[in-house]
């Protein structure tokens, strides 16, 4: 009789878990669609259409990481929430609506103020996004069982990135066919449909009770990850690496659009190849993760990312398109593993009760470092504007790639590989 009663309960629990994972997967479909059309090459192109300089583009690209500091306070405040779900829905909705409103700038703001207006809306939107991000990370870590976490996120990331590649190529075709304001208007129409669908799906997320921190005060809670020497050293090292990476990588689209004069369709193809490489790498990194720790594998991804920057130097002796294809594909392999393993590091190598503050501290430290990367990089391109053209096309990438490699084989070897 006992065995007969427990089996239906087990089946109901499994069914609920699968339902939750299905909702999380469905939510990601409209999300990746509008995020693809509002980010990357399309963000750079839209800013150029609004009249932004390389320094202003670098500042905008840096905003999303700098506002991660807010996550520290969010990690403390969620300990007092009765419902993670409805607070998440609120922050997500506000973020999506304000971000989508950047498309209204040319219609409601005088032309001389287009760029400042965009920056204000974009900053406010990502303030809410970083608050929602800590809630989503906390909730999704409870929704996905640790035993299936690697497999689930590998499958989810593969599907969503495949969809992202289609949107990326389609968006490039639209902008090549309808350049300027009309093309971006078409993109924003698609964006608003996806935003509405994305917000609607969040209503079906579960409201799972979560394990609260034993600390009730802000300062003691803040000190928990700061006193974890292993976590702090790894986070500071990764922050330094991301600073170097963000000096050049976020500005790739600027270099290709403004200096190399590549059209949107070709740029879309390059980004599609990068995403396909990233998707293919998920399976490999996932299988390696079964045998090796998150930190060790993180170390292995770093030389690959550095190599992708160094590849730009081949533009001095080889045709442009093959070099850019190689650089993008290598970067996709490296950053695919880095993002997947960094996420596993945050939600798998940290104490469950203190996880929100650990994730917030990681996001804040790496966010500040990543903020100064594109900010300095964008201004650097302005400063060297009168230098020989090769310095702006691949010279900066070579110097930064070498520094990334040097940092990896020195500090990275001790901090991550031996963990």
PDB file of C-alpha atoms in Angstrom, residues 9 35 61-62 86 96 122 135 166 169 189 219 269 287 322 346-347 366:
ATOM      1  CA  UNK A   9       2.985  11.571  -5.796  1.00  0.00           C
ATOM      2  CA  UNK A  35      17.010  40.954 -27.413  1.00  0.00           C
ATOM      3  CA  UNK A  61      27.596  49.154 -24.344  1.00  0.00           C
ATOM      4  CA  UNK A  62      29.083  49.557 -20.863  1.00  0.00           C
ATOM      5  CA  UNK A  86       5.326  38.828  -8.986  1.00  0.00           C
ATOM      6  CA  UNK A  96      10.957  45.460 -21.542  1.00  0.00           C
ATOM      7  CA  UNK A 122      18.507  52.566 -21.904  1.00  0.00           C
ATOM      8  CA  UNK A 135      15.377  37.355  -9.060  1.00  0.00           C
ATOM      9  CA  UNK A 166      17.642  33.359 -37.611  1.00  0.00           C
ATOM     10  CA  UNK A 169      20.144  37.225 -40.240  1.00  0.00           C
ATOM     11  CA  UNK A 189       7.442  46.571 -34.605  1.00  0.00           C
ATOM     12  CA  UNK A 219      26.462  44.198   6.137  1.00  0.00           C
ATOM     13  CA  UNK A 269      26.269  36.234 -41.357  1.00  0.00           C
ATOM     14  CA  UNK A 287      30.205  16.767 -21.602  1.00  0.00           C
ATOM     15  CA  UNK A 322      38.099  34.515 -44.005  1.00  0.00           C
ATOM     16  CA  UNK A 346      27.523  31.019  -9.696  1.00  0.00           C
ATOM     17  CA  UNK A 347      24.608  28.664  -9.076  1.00  0.00           C
ATOM     18  CA  UNK A 366      32.617  41.734 -12.985  1.00  0.00           C
TER      19      UNK A 366
END
